[in-house]
Amino acid sequence: MQQEKDKEKIAAVQRMQDYINNHAESEDFDFGEVYETAAYSRRHADRIFKDLTGKTPQEYVTAVRLSKGAEKLTATADTVLEIALDSCFQSHEGFSRAFKHLFRASPREYRRGETAIPLFIQYPVSHYHVLLSYKEEMKMDKNVSLCMVTPKDRPKRKLLYLPSKKAEEYLSYCEEMGCEWEGLLNSISERFDTAALIELPDFLVKPGFSKIAAGIEVPMDCQCSLPEGYETAELEPCTMLYFQSEPYEDEQDFCQAIESTYGAIEKYESQRYGYDFAYDLAPSFNFGAEAATGAKIAVPAKKL
């Protein structure tokens, strides 16, 4: 009975998240409709939303709008006032004040590339509980589906990463280190790819730390201040082999897609295609999975 109630709460909060994701920047955004989609009273919906996301719906919407505004600061030449108005703020001052409060940096500082900021990532609450159930049920059978493999040559570069002390996979990493790393690392526009959970090569694992971290690769000349706890390392040139699974229909099948992709990597005859895996040169990157694109994992290799 309790399990069914928990599922109902998760589904209600997921509906609220979906509505916010689709309408947060709309001029006709209506909090009343957020609560209607939850099918609970406003008071109860507020309570379960904060229990499962850590934010009230109002705080959540503000974080979404500010993060989308931050992306426009680096992707466009729009003025801060234009971006503020597009982000549903009434003034330059209101936007800048809220921006500084949430990100601990001003819009101007972020636009100049002086610091990384923790962009807000909308983690679907249903995904966390699917991942938790998947881990508990031990369904790691690694059935292999079709995977596309794309080699990408990487020059000498820097790795920006946040190491953990005891994490073994994504869930234990987030429990230890939190989830702010994804938004913060993705705020660095020079990155080669999106932030990912990574497995470090032995030469980057310090005593008392595990091989699991979160990180990005950036050009050697990238200069960006990061919070305490983040590390920087230089990586030698290599090839990254990108394995991408087939798309899938059910959003909750992301665990299977990731495990299937790892299974494809294990069975991949790299030498047959002129490569040798080189886990001693660079980390491997787990970029997660999305229904429309499938799972994506990159592993280091060198040409034979």
JSON list of N, CA and C in Angstrom, two decimals, residues 144-189:
[
{"chain": "A", "resi": 144, "resn": "VAL", "atom": "N", "xyz": [23.17, -7.10, -25.31]},
{"chain": "A", "resi": 144, "resn": "VAL", "atom": "CA", "xyz": [23.80, -6.20, -26.26]},
{"chain": "A", "resi": 144, "resn": "VAL", "atom": "C", "xyz": [22.86, -5.90, -27.42]},
{"chain": "A", "resi": 145, "resn": "SER", "atom": "N", "xyz": [22.62, -4.62, -27.68]},
{"chain": "A", "resi": 145, "resn": "SER", "atom": "CA", "xyz": [21.87, -4.21, -28.86]},
{"chain": "A", "resi": 145, "resn": "SER", "atom": "C", "xyz": [22.86, -3.56, -29.82]},
{"chain": "A", "resi": 146, "resn": "LEU", "atom": "N", "xyz": [22.36, -3.07, -30.95]},
{"chain": "A", "resi": 146, "resn": "LEU", "atom": "CA", "xyz": [23.24, -2.43, -31.92]},
{"chain": "A", "resi": 146, "resn": "LEU", "atom": "C", "xyz": [23.83, -1.15, -31.36]},
{"chain": "A", "resi": 147, "resn": "CYS", "atom": "N", "xyz": [25.11, -0.92, -31.66]},
{"chain": "A", "resi": 147, "resn": "CYS", "atom": "CA", "xyz": [25.79, 0.30, -31.22]},
{"chain": "A", "resi": 147, "resn": "CYS", "atom": "C", "xyz": [26.53, 0.91, -32.40]},
{"chain": "A", "resi": 148, "resn": "MET", "atom": "N", "xyz": [26.47, 2.22, -32.50]},
{"chain": "A", "resi": 148, "resn": "MET", "atom": "CA", "xyz": [27.28, 2.92, -33.49]},
{"chain": "A", "resi": 148, "resn": "MET", "atom": "C", "xyz": [28.59, 3.33, -32.82]},
{"chain": "A", "resi": 149, "resn": "VAL", "atom": "N", "xyz": [29.71, 3.16, -33.50]},
{"chain": "A", "resi": 149, "resn": "VAL", "atom": "CA", "xyz": [31.02, 3.49, -32.94]},
{"chain": "A", "resi": 149, "resn": "VAL", "atom": "C", "xyz": [31.64, 4.60, -33.79]},
{"chain": "A", "resi": 150, "resn": "THR", "atom": "N", "xyz": [32.00, 5.71, -33.14]},
{"chain": "A", "resi": 150, "resn": "THR", "atom": "CA", "xyz": [32.57, 6.86, -33.84]},
{"chain": "A", "resi": 150, "resn": "THR", "atom": "C", "xyz": [33.90, 7.26, -33.18]},
{"chain": "A", "resi": 151, "resn": "PRO", "atom": "N", "xyz": [35.01, 7.21, -33.92]},
{"chain": "A", "resi": 151, "resn": "PRO", "atom": "CA", "xyz": [36.28, 7.65, -33.33]},
{"chain": "A", "resi": 151, "resn": "PRO", "atom": "C", "xyz": [36.43, 9.18, -33.43]},
{"chain": "A", "resi": 152, "resn": "LYS", "atom": "N", "xyz": [36.93, 9.80, -32.36]},
{"chain": "A", "resi": 152, "resn": "LYS", "atom": "CA", "xyz": [37.21, 11.23, -32.35]},
{"chain": "A", "resi": 152, "resn": "LYS", "atom": "C", "xyz": [38.61, 11.44, -31.80]},
{"chain": "A", "resi": 153, "resn": "ASP", "atom": "N", "xyz": [39.47, 12.01, -32.62]},
{"chain": "A", "resi": 153, "resn": "ASP", "atom": "CA", "xyz": [40.84, 12.27, -32.18]},
{"chain": "A", "resi": 153, "resn": "ASP", "atom": "C", "xyz": [40.88, 13.44, -31.21]},
{"chain": "A", "resi": 154, "resn": "ARG", "atom": "N", "xyz": [41.57, 13.27, -30.11]},
{"chain": "A", "resi": 154, "resn": "ARG", "atom": "CA", "xyz": [41.72, 14.32, -29.12]},
{"chain": "A", "resi": 154, "resn": "ARG", "atom": "C", "xyz": [43.18, 14.77, -29.06]},
{"chain": "A", "resi": 155, "resn": "PRO", "atom": "N", "xyz": [43.42, 16.09, -29.09]},
{"chain": "A", "resi": 155, "resn": "PRO", "atom": "CA", "xyz": [44.78, 16.61, -28.92]},
{"chain": "A", "resi": 155, "resn": "PRO", "atom": "C", "xyz": [45.17, 16.57, -27.45]},
{"chain": "A", "resi": 156, "resn": "LYS", "atom": "N", "xyz": [46.36, 17.03, -27.14]},
{"chain": "A", "resi": 156, "resn": "LYS", "atom": "CA", "xyz": [46.71, 17.20, -25.73]},
{"chain": "A", "resi": 156, "resn": "LYS", "atom": "C", "xyz": [45.72, 18.20, -25.13]},
{"chain": "A", "resi": 157, "resn": "ARG", "atom": "N", "xyz": [45.23, 17.91, -23.95]},
{"chain": "A", "resi": 157, "resn": "ARG", "atom": "CA", "xyz": [44.13, 18.68, -23.38]},
{"chain": "A", "resi": 157, "resn": "ARG", "atom": "C", "xyz": [44.15, 18.59, -21.86]},
{"chain": "A", "resi": 158, "resn": "LYS", "atom": "N", "xyz": [43.21, 19.30, -21.23]},
{"chain": "A", "resi": 158, "resn": "LYS", "atom": "CA", "xyz": [43.09, 19.24, -19.79]},
{"chain": "A", "resi": 158, "resn": "LYS", "atom": "C", "xyz": [41.81, 18.51, -19.39]},
{"chain": "A", "resi": 159, "resn": "LEU", "atom": "N", "xyz": [41.90, 17.83, -18.28]},
{"chain": "A", "resi": 159, "resn": "LEU", "atom": "CA", "xyz": [40.73, 17.20, -17.66]},
{"chain": "A", "resi": 159, "resn": "LEU", "atom": "C", "xyz": [40.38, 17.99, -16.41]},
{"chain": "A", "resi": 160, "resn": "LEU", "atom": "N", "xyz": [39.13, 18.45, -16.32]},
{"chain": "A", "resi": 160, "resn": "LEU", "atom": "CA", "xyz": [38.62, 19.09, -15.11]},
{"chain": "A", "resi": 160, "resn": "LEU", "atom": "C", "xyz": [37.69, 18.09, -14.46]},
{"chain": "A", "resi": 161, "resn": "TYR", "atom": "N", "xyz": [37.95, 17.73, -13.21]},
{"chain": "A", "resi": 161, "resn": "TYR", "atom": "CA", "xyz": [37.18, 16.65, -12.61]},
{"chain": "A", "resi": 161, "resn": "TYR", "atom": "C", "xyz": [37.03, 16.80, -11.10]},
{"chain": "A", "resi": 162, "resn": "LEU", "atom": "N", "xyz": [35.97, 16.15, -10.59]},
{"chain": "A", "resi": 162, "resn": "LEU", "atom": "CA", "xyz": [35.67, 16.14, -9.16]},
{"chain": "A", "resi": 162, "resn": "LEU", "atom": "C", "xyz": [35.76, 14.70, -8.69]},
{"chain": "A", "resi": 163, "resn": "PRO", "atom": "N", "xyz": [36.85, 14.33, -8.01]},
{"chain": "A", "resi": 163, "resn": "PRO", "atom": "CA", "xyz": [37.02, 12.94, -7.58]},
{"chain": "A", "resi": 163, "resn": "PRO", "atom": "C", "xyz": [36.18, 12.61, -6.35]},
{"chain": "A", "resi": 164, "resn": "SER", "atom": "N", "xyz": [35.90, 11.33, -6.19]},
{"chain": "A", "resi": 164, "resn": "SER", "atom": "CA", "xyz": [35.17, 10.86, -5.01]},
{"chain": "A", "resi": 164, "resn": "SER", "atom": "C", "xyz": [36.08, 9.97, -4.19]},
{"chain": "A", "resi": 165, "resn": "LYS", "atom": "N", "xyz": [35.70, 9.74, -2.95]},
{"chain": "A", "resi": 165, "resn": "LYS", "atom": "CA", "xyz": [36.52, 8.90, -2.08]},
{"chain": "A", "resi": 165, "resn": "LYS", "atom": "C", "xyz": [36.07, 7.44, -2.05]},
{"chain": "A", "resi": 166, "resn": "LYS", "atom": "N", "xyz": [34.78, 7.18, -2.29]},
{"chain": "A", "resi": 166, "resn": "LYS", "atom": "CA", "xyz": [34.32, 5.81, -2.15]},
{"chain": "A", "resi": 166, "resn": "LYS", "atom": "C", "xyz": [33.27, 5.39, -3.18]},
{"chain": "A", "resi": 167, "resn": "ALA", "atom": "N", "xyz": [32.92, 6.24, -4.12]},
{"chain": "A", "resi": 167, "resn": "ALA", "atom": "CA", "xyz": [31.86, 5.92, -5.08]},
{"chain": "A", "resi": 167, "resn": "ALA", "atom": "C", "xyz": [32.27, 4.77, -5.99]},
{"chain": "A", "resi": 168, "resn": "GLU", "atom": "N", "xyz": [31.26, 3.99, -6.39]},
{"chain": "A", "resi": 168, "resn": "GLU", "atom": "CA", "xyz": [31.48, 2.87, -7.29]},
{"chain": "A", "resi": 168, "resn": "GLU", "atom": "C", "xyz": [30.72, 3.02, -8.60]},
{"chain": "A", "resi": 169, "resn": "GLU", "atom": "N", "xyz": [29.66, 3.84, -8.60]},
{"chain": "A", "resi": 169, "resn": "GLU", "atom": "CA", "xyz": [28.87, 4.08, -9.81]},
{"chain": "A", "resi": 169, "resn": "GLU", "atom": "C", "xyz": [28.09, 5.38, -9.61]},
{"chain": "A", "resi": 170, "resn": "TYR", "atom": "N", "xyz": [27.17, 5.67, -10.54]},
{"chain": "A", "resi": 170, "resn": "TYR", "atom": "CA", "xyz": [26.49, 6.96, -10.56]},
{"chain": "A", "resi": 170, "resn": "TYR", "atom": "C", "xyz": [25.73, 7.24, -9.27]},
{"chain": "A", "resi": 171, "resn": "LEU", "atom": "N", "xyz": [24.95, 6.27, -8.81]},
{"chain": "A", "resi": 171, "resn": "LEU", "atom": "CA", "xyz": [24.11, 6.49, -7.65]},
{"chain": "A", "resi": 171, "resn": "LEU", "atom": "C", "xyz": [24.93, 6.79, -6.40]},
{"chain": "A", "resi": 172, "resn": "SER", "atom": "N", "xyz": [25.96, 5.97, -6.15]},
{"chain": "A", "resi": 172, "resn": "SER", "atom": "CA", "xyz": [26.78, 6.20, -4.96]},
{"chain": "A", "resi": 172, "resn": "SER", "atom": "C", "xyz": [27.62, 7.47, -5.11]},
{"chain": "A", "resi": 173, "resn": "TYR", "atom": "N", "xyz": [27.95, 7.84, -6.36]},
{"chain": "A", "resi": 173, "resn": "TYR", "atom": "CA", "xyz": [28.70, 9.09, -6.56]},
{"chain": "A", "resi": 173, "resn": "TYR", "atom": "C", "xyz": [27.83, 10.29, -6.19]},
{"chain": "A", "resi": 174, "resn": "CYS", "atom": "N", "xyz": [26.59, 10.31, -6.66]},
{"chain": "A", "resi": 174, "resn": "CYS", "atom": "CA", "xyz": [25.71, 11.44, -6.35]},
{"chain": "A", "resi": 174, "resn": "CYS", "atom": "C", "xyz": [25.36, 11.49, -4.87]},
{"chain": "A", "resi": 175, "resn": "GLU", "atom": "N", "xyz": [25.25, 10.32, -4.24]},
{"chain": "A", "resi": 175, "resn": "GLU", "atom": "CA", "xyz": [24.98, 10.30, -2.80]},
{"chain": "A", "resi": 175, "resn": "GLU", "atom": "C", "xyz": [26.15, 10.90, -2.02]},
{"chain": "A", "resi": 176, "resn": "GLU", "atom": "N", "xyz": [27.37, 10.68, -2.52]},
{"chain": "A", "resi": 176, "resn": "GLU", "atom": "CA", "xyz": [28.57, 11.20, -1.84]},
{"chain": "A", "resi": 176, "resn": "GLU", "atom": "C", "xyz": [28.86, 12.65, -2.20]},
{"chain": "A", "resi": 177, "resn": "MET", "atom": "N", "xyz": [28.76, 12.98, -3.48]},
{"chain": "A", "resi": 177, "resn": "MET", "atom": "CA", "xyz": [29.24, 14.28, -3.98]},
{"chain": "A", "resi": 177, "resn": "MET", "atom": "C", "xyz": [28.12, 15.24, -4.36]},
{"chain": "A", "resi": 178, "resn": "GLY", "atom": "N", "xyz": [26.86, 14.78, -4.32]},
{"chain": "A", "resi": 178, "resn": "GLY", "atom": "CA", "xyz": [25.77, 15.64, -4.75]},
{"chain": "A", "resi": 178, "resn": "GLY", "atom": "C", "xyz": [25.66, 15.65, -6.26]},
{"chain": "A", "resi": 179, "resn": "CYS", "atom": "N", "xyz": [24.78, 16.50, -6.79]},
{"chain": "A", "resi": 179, "resn": "CYS", "atom": "CA", "xyz": [24.53, 16.53, -8.24]},
{"chain": "A", "resi": 179, "resn": "CYS", "atom": "C", "xyz": [24.86, 17.88, -8.87]},
{"chain": "A", "resi": 180, "resn": "GLU", "atom": "N", "xyz": [25.42, 18.80, -8.10]},
{"chain": "A", "resi": 180, "resn": "GLU", "atom": "CA", "xyz": [25.72, 20.13, -8.62]},
{"chain": "A", "resi": 180, "resn": "GLU", "atom": "C", "xyz": [26.79, 20.11, -9.71]},
{"chain": "A", "resi": 181, "resn": "TRP", "atom": "N", "xyz": [27.63, 19.08, -9.71]},
{"chain": "A", "resi": 181, "resn": "TRP", "atom": "CA", "xyz": [28.75, 18.99, -10.65]},
{"chain": "A", "resi": 181, "resn": "TRP", "atom": "C", "xyz": [28.31, 19.08, -12.11]},
{"chain": "A", "resi": 182, "resn": "GLU", "atom": "N", "xyz": [27.16, 18.48, -12.44]},
{"chain": "A", "resi": 182, "resn": "GLU", "atom": "CA", "xyz": [26.75, 18.43, -13.84]},
{"chain": "A", "resi": 182, "resn": "GLU", "atom": "C", "xyz": [26.47, 19.82, -14.39]},
{"chain": "A", "resi": 183, "resn": "GLY", "atom": "N", "xyz": [25.68, 20.60, -13.67]},
{"chain": "A", "resi": 183, "resn": "GLY", "atom": "CA", "xyz": [25.39, 21.95, -14.13]},
{"chain": "A", "resi": 183, "resn": "GLY", "atom": "C", "xyz": [26.63, 22.83, -14.13]},
{"chain": "A", "resi": 184, "resn": "LEU", "atom": "N", "xyz": [27.49, 22.67, -13.12]},
{"chain": "A", "resi": 184, "resn": "LEU", "atom": "CA", "xyz": [28.68, 23.50, -13.04]},
{"chain": "A", "resi": 184, "resn": "LEU", "atom": "C", "xyz": [29.63, 23.22, -14.20]},
{"chain": "A", "resi": 185, "resn": "LEU", "atom": "N", "xyz": [29.92, 21.96, -14.45]},
{"chain": "A", "resi": 185, "resn": "LEU", "atom": "CA", "xyz": [30.85, 21.62, -15.54]},
{"chain": "A", "resi": 185, "resn": "LEU", "atom": "C", "xyz": [30.25, 21.94, -16.91]},
{"chain": "A", "resi": 186, "resn": "ASN", "atom": "N", "xyz": [28.94, 21.78, -17.05]},
{"chain": "A", "resi": 186, "resn": "ASN", "atom": "CA", "xyz": [28.31, 22.11, -18.34]},
{"chain": "A", "resi": 186, "resn": "ASN", "atom": "C", "xyz": [28.26, 23.61, -18.59]},
{"chain": "A", "resi": 187, "resn": "SER", "atom": "N", "xyz": [28.50, 24.42, -17.55]},
{"chain": "A", "resi": 187, "resn": "SER", "atom": "CA", "xyz": [28.52, 25.87, -17.75]},
{"chain": "A", "resi": 187, "resn": "SER", "atom": "C", "xyz": [29.80, 26.35, -18.42]},
{"chain": "A", "resi": 188, "resn": "ILE", "atom": "N", "xyz": [30.78, 25.46, -18.57]},
{"chain": "A", "resi": 188, "resn": "ILE", "atom": "CA", "xyz": [32.06, 25.83, -19.20]},
{"chain": "A", "resi": 188, "resn": "ILE", "atom": "C", "xyz": [31.93, 25.60, -20.70]},
{"chain": "A", "resi": 189, "resn": "SER", "atom": "N", "xyz": [31.85, 26.69, -21.44]},
{"chain": "A", "resi": 189, "resn": "SER", "atom": "CA", "xyz": [31.53, 26.59, -22.87]},
{"chain": "A", "resi": 189, "resn": "SER", "atom": "C", "xyz": [32.63, 25.95, -23.70]}
]
